[in-house]
Amino acid sequence: MKRKGIIIVVSGFSGAGKGTIMKALIAKYDQYALSISATTRNPRPGEENGREYFFVSNEEFEKLIKENGLIEHAGYVNHYYGTPRKFVEDKLNAGIDVILEIEIQGALQIKKQYPDAVLLFVMPPSAKELEKRLRGRGTETEEVIRQRLNRAVEESVGIENYDYIVINDKLEDAVEEVHGIISSAHNTPDRNKEFIAEMREELGNL
Ligand code: ADP
Ligand code: 5GP
């Protein structure tokens, strides 16, 4: 039976550790494809165009929207972010699970278009720890850190729209939890309709 690819949406407050979990997940399990988003924000030190993001101008981003090149897009703290369509569609067609690390507005757009998508929300063990991680990362100015913490308050209202929360206390545990959730998702009757129908037919022919 051909395994179908699932879209896995991973959201969470800035600094919760989404990027860190995804990096560790991909390093440990090579069956997942991580979508690379387009963004108008500037690269952080160490980030490379085409690896963490496709860094584009406002004009280029608007062109992508016009050409229907994005499956979702949203504004986040002064910048645009969006998911390129082709990569996601190609992977799903090839039966590969695709992970989208995106914020909450985008997550809801995905759920509308792909009701089968699994939505995960990564939480820090506490709000204080979130603040500590965000500051500890040292990649944003104090003003942007404040804006991102404010955004976290807004996003916390939407958590109930997700299918699962993952608490990122110990990194290795969080990675295993994410892998476990995705593995279980493949085993729901809904995602195995063909197999079930075949089994019924074979049983009837015994
Ligand atoms: P996000 O992608 O959600 O914005 P990052 O992956 O950049 O968050 O993580 C934010 C900071 O927290 C980074 O400095 C990262 O090294 C640190 N971090 C991530 N996960 C953990 C963890 N489980 N324990 C302690 N620090 C963590
Ligand atoms: P950062 O600037 O920290 O890399 O990302 C800021 C926020 O934008 C994070 O919540 C991240 O998940 C989200 N994000 C990244 N790419 C996309 C995308 O393609 N679409 C949407 N909607 N959000 C994204």
Coordinates of C-alpha atoms and ligand atoms in Angstrom, one line a residue:
M1 CA 0.0 0.0 0.0
K2 CA 1.3 3.4 -0.9
R3 CA 1.9 5.6 2.1
K4 CA 0.4 9.1 1.7
G5 CA 2.3 12.2 2.6
I6 CA 0.9 14.3 5.4
I7 CA 1.4 18.1 6.0
I8 CA 2.6 18.7 9.5
V9 CA 2.3 22.3 10.7
V10 CA 4.5 23.3 13.5
S11 CA 3.8 26.6 15.2
G12 CA 4.8 28.1 18.6
F13 CA 5.9 31.3 20.2
S14 CA 9.1 32.8 18.9
G15 CA 11.9 31.3 21.0
A16 CA 10.0 28.2 22.0
G17 CA 12.4 26.1 20.1
K18 CA 10.6 25.1 16.8
G19 CA 13.7 25.6 14.7
T20 CA 15.9 23.7 17.1
I21 CA 13.4 20.8 17.3
M22 CA 13.0 20.6 13.5
K23 CA 16.8 20.6 12.9
A24 CA 17.2 17.7 15.4
L25 CA 14.2 15.8 14.0
I26 CA 15.5 16.0 10.4
A27 CA 19.0 15.0 11.5
K28 CA 17.6 11.9 13.3
Y29 CA 14.9 10.9 10.9
D30 CA 15.5 11.4 7.2
Q31 CA 12.0 10.7 6.0
Y32 CA 10.7 14.2 6.6
A33 CA 10.9 17.2 4.2
L34 CA 11.1 20.6 5.7
S35 CA 9.5 23.4 3.6
I36 CA 11.6 26.5 3.2
S37 CA 9.5 29.7 3.4
A38 CA 10.0 33.0 1.7
T39 CA 10.3 36.0 3.9
T40 CA 11.0 39.7 3.6
R41 CA 12.9 39.8 6.9
N42 CA 16.7 40.1 6.9
P43 CA 18.9 37.0 7.4
R44 CA 20.2 36.4 10.9
P45 CA 24.0 35.8 11.3
G46 CA 24.6 32.2 10.1
E47 CA 21.4 32.0 8.1
E48 CA 21.7 31.3 4.4
N49 CA 19.5 32.2 1.5
G50 CA 17.8 29.0 0.3
R51 CA 18.6 27.1 3.6
E52 CA 16.6 28.7 6.4
Y53 CA 14.6 30.9 4.2
F54 CA 14.4 32.4 0.7
F55 CA 15.1 36.0 1.6
V56 CA 13.2 38.2 -0.8
S57 CA 12.2 41.9 -1.3
N58 CA 8.7 43.2 -0.7
E59 CA 8.2 43.3 -4.5
E60 CA 9.4 39.7 -5.0
F61 CA 7.1 38.6 -2.2
E62 CA 4.1 40.4 -3.8
K63 CA 4.9 38.8 -7.2
L64 CA 4.9 35.3 -5.5
I65 CA 1.4 36.0 -4.1
K66 CA 0.1 37.3 -7.5
E67 CA 1.4 34.2 -9.3
N68 CA -0.3 31.9 -6.8
G69 CA 3.2 30.6 -5.9
L70 CA 2.4 30.4 -2.1
I71 CA 0.0 28.1 -0.4
E72 CA -0.4 30.5 2.5
H73 CA 1.2 33.7 3.7
A74 CA 0.9 36.0 6.6
G75 CA 2.4 39.1 8.2
Y76 CA 4.4 38.7 11.4
V77 CA 6.1 41.5 13.4
N78 CA 6.7 43.9 10.4
H79 CA 7.5 41.3 7.8
Y80 CA 5.8 38.8 5.4
Y81 CA 6.3 35.1 5.4
G82 CA 4.9 32.5 3.0
T83 CA 5.1 28.8 2.0
P84 CA 6.1 28.1 -1.6
R85 CA 3.5 25.9 -3.2
K86 CA 5.5 23.7 -5.6
F87 CA 7.7 22.0 -3.0
V88 CA 4.8 21.0 -0.8
E89 CA 2.7 19.6 -3.6
D90 CA 5.7 17.7 -5.1
K91 CA 6.5 16.1 -1.8
L92 CA 2.9 15.1 -1.0
N93 CA 2.5 13.6 -4.4
A94 CA 5.7 11.6 -3.8
G95 CA 4.2 10.3 -0.5
I96 CA 6.6 12.3 1.7
D97 CA 5.6 14.1 4.9
V98 CA 6.2 17.8 4.7
I99 CA 6.8 19.9 7.7
L100 CA 5.8 23.6 7.7
E101 CA 7.2 25.7 10.5
I102 CA 4.8 28.6 10.3
E103 CA 2.8 31.0 12.5
I104 CA -0.8 30.7 13.5
Q105 CA -2.6 32.6 10.7
G106 CA -0.8 30.5 8.1
A107 CA -1.6 27.3 10.1
L108 CA -5.3 28.0 9.9
Q109 CA -5.1 28.7 6.2
I110 CA -3.4 25.4 5.7
K111 CA -6.1 23.5 7.8
K112 CA -8.8 25.0 5.5
Q113 CA -7.1 23.9 2.3
Y114 CA -5.8 20.6 3.7
P115 CA -8.2 19.3 6.4
D116 CA -5.9 16.3 6.7
A117 CA -3.0 18.3 8.0
V118 CA -1.7 17.7 11.5
L119 CA -1.2 20.9 13.6
L120 CA 1.3 20.9 16.4
F121 CA 2.0 23.8 18.8
V122 CA 5.3 23.9 20.5
M123 CA 5.2 25.4 24.0
P124 CA 8.1 26.3 26.3
P125 CA 7.9 24.8 29.9
S126 CA 7.1 28.3 31.2
A127 CA 6.7 31.9 30.1
K128 CA 9.9 32.9 31.9
E129 CA 11.8 30.2 30.1
L130 CA 10.5 31.5 26.8
E131 CA 11.7 35.0 27.6
K132 CA 15.1 33.6 28.6
R133 CA 15.4 31.6 25.4
L134 CA 14.4 34.5 23.2
R135 CA 16.9 36.8 24.8
G136 CA 19.5 34.0 25.0
R137 CA 19.3 33.5 21.2
G138 CA 20.6 37.0 20.9
T139 CA 19.4 37.6 17.4
E140 CA 16.8 40.3 17.9
T141 CA 16.9 43.8 19.3
E142 CA 15.1 44.5 22.6
E143 CA 12.3 46.2 20.7
V144 CA 11.7 43.2 18.5
I145 CA 11.9 40.8 21.5
R146 CA 9.2 42.9 23.1
Q147 CA 7.0 42.7 19.9
R148 CA 7.6 39.0 19.7
L149 CA 6.6 38.4 23.3
N150 CA 3.4 40.5 22.7
R151 CA 2.7 38.4 19.7
A152 CA 3.0 35.3 21.9
V153 CA 0.2 36.7 24.1
E154 CA -2.0 37.0 21.0
E155 CA -1.1 33.6 19.6
S156 CA -1.7 31.9 22.9
V157 CA -5.5 32.5 22.3
G158 CA -5.4 30.3 19.2
I159 CA -3.7 27.2 20.7
E160 CA -7.0 25.3 21.0
N161 CA -7.2 25.2 17.1
Y162 CA -4.3 22.9 17.1
D163 CA -4.4 19.1 17.2
Y164 CA -1.5 18.6 19.7
I165 CA 0.8 20.6 21.9
V166 CA 4.4 19.7 22.4
I167 CA 6.2 21.0 25.5
N168 CA 9.9 21.6 24.6
D169 CA 11.6 21.1 28.0
K170 CA 14.2 18.5 27.2
L171 CA 15.0 18.8 23.5
E172 CA 15.4 15.0 22.8
D173 CA 12.0 14.3 24.4
A174 CA 10.3 17.0 22.3
V175 CA 11.9 15.5 19.1
E176 CA 10.6 12.0 20.0
E177 CA 7.2 13.4 20.8
V178 CA 6.9 15.1 17.4
H179 CA 8.1 11.9 15.6
G180 CA 5.6 9.9 17.6
I181 CA 2.7 12.1 16.8
I182 CA 3.4 12.0 13.1
S183 CA 3.9 8.2 13.2
S184 CA 0.5 7.8 14.9
A185 CA -1.2 10.1 12.5
H186 CA -0.3 7.7 9.7
N187 CA -2.3 5.0 11.5
T188 CA -5.7 6.6 11.7
P189 CA -8.5 4.7 9.8
D190 CA -9.1 7.9 7.9
R191 CA -5.7 7.9 6.4
N192 CA -5.9 4.1 5.6
K193 CA -9.2 3.9 3.8
E194 CA -7.8 2.0 0.8
F195 CA -6.2 -0.6 3.0
I196 CA -9.3 -1.1 5.0
A197 CA -11.5 -1.5 1.9
E198 CA -9.0 -4.0 0.4
M199 CA -9.0 -6.0 3.6
R200 CA -12.8 -6.1 3.6
E201 CA -12.9 -7.3 0.1
E202 CA -10.2 -10.0 0.7
L203 CA -12.1 -11.1 3.8
G204 CA -15.3 -11.4 1.8
N205 CA -13.4 -13.6 -0.7
L206 CA -12.0 -16.1 1.8
Ligands
ADP1 P1 12.0 29.3 17.5 O1 12.4 28.6 16.2 O2 10.8 28.6 18.1 O3 11.9 30.8 17.4 P2 14.7 28.5 18.4 O4 14.7 27.1 17.8 O5 15.5 29.5 17.6 O6 13.2 29.0 18.6 O7 15.2 28.4 19.9 C1 15.3 29.6 20.7 C2 16.5 29.5 21.6 O8 16.2 28.5 22.6 C3 17.7 29.1 20.9 O9 18.8 29.8 21.5 C4 17.8 27.6 21.2 O10 19.2 27.1 21.3 C5 17.2 27.5 22.6 N1 16.5 26.2 22.9 C6 15.7 25.5 22.0 N2 15.2 24.4 22.6 C7 15.7 24.3 23.8 C8 15.6 23.4 25.0 N3 14.9 22.3 24.9 N4 16.2 23.7 26.1 C9 17.0 24.9 26.2 N5 17.2 25.8 25.2 C10 16.5 25.5 24.0
5GP2 P1 11.4 34.0 12.4 O1 11.5 35.4 12.0 O2 11.6 33.8 13.9 O3 12.2 33.0 11.6 O4 9.9 33.5 12.2 C1 8.8 34.3 12.7 C2 7.5 33.6 12.7 O5 7.1 33.4 11.3 C3 7.6 32.2 13.3 O6 6.4 32.0 14.1 C4 7.6 31.3 12.1 O7 7.0 30.0 12.4 C5 6.7 32.0 11.1 N1 6.9 31.6 9.7 C6 8.0 31.2 9.1 N2 7.8 30.9 7.8 C7 6.5 31.1 7.6 C8 5.6 30.9 6.5 O8 6.0 30.5 5.4 N3 4.3 31.3 6.7 C9 3.8 31.7 7.9 N4 2.5 32.0 8.0 N5 4.6 31.9 9.0 C10 5.9 31.6 8.8

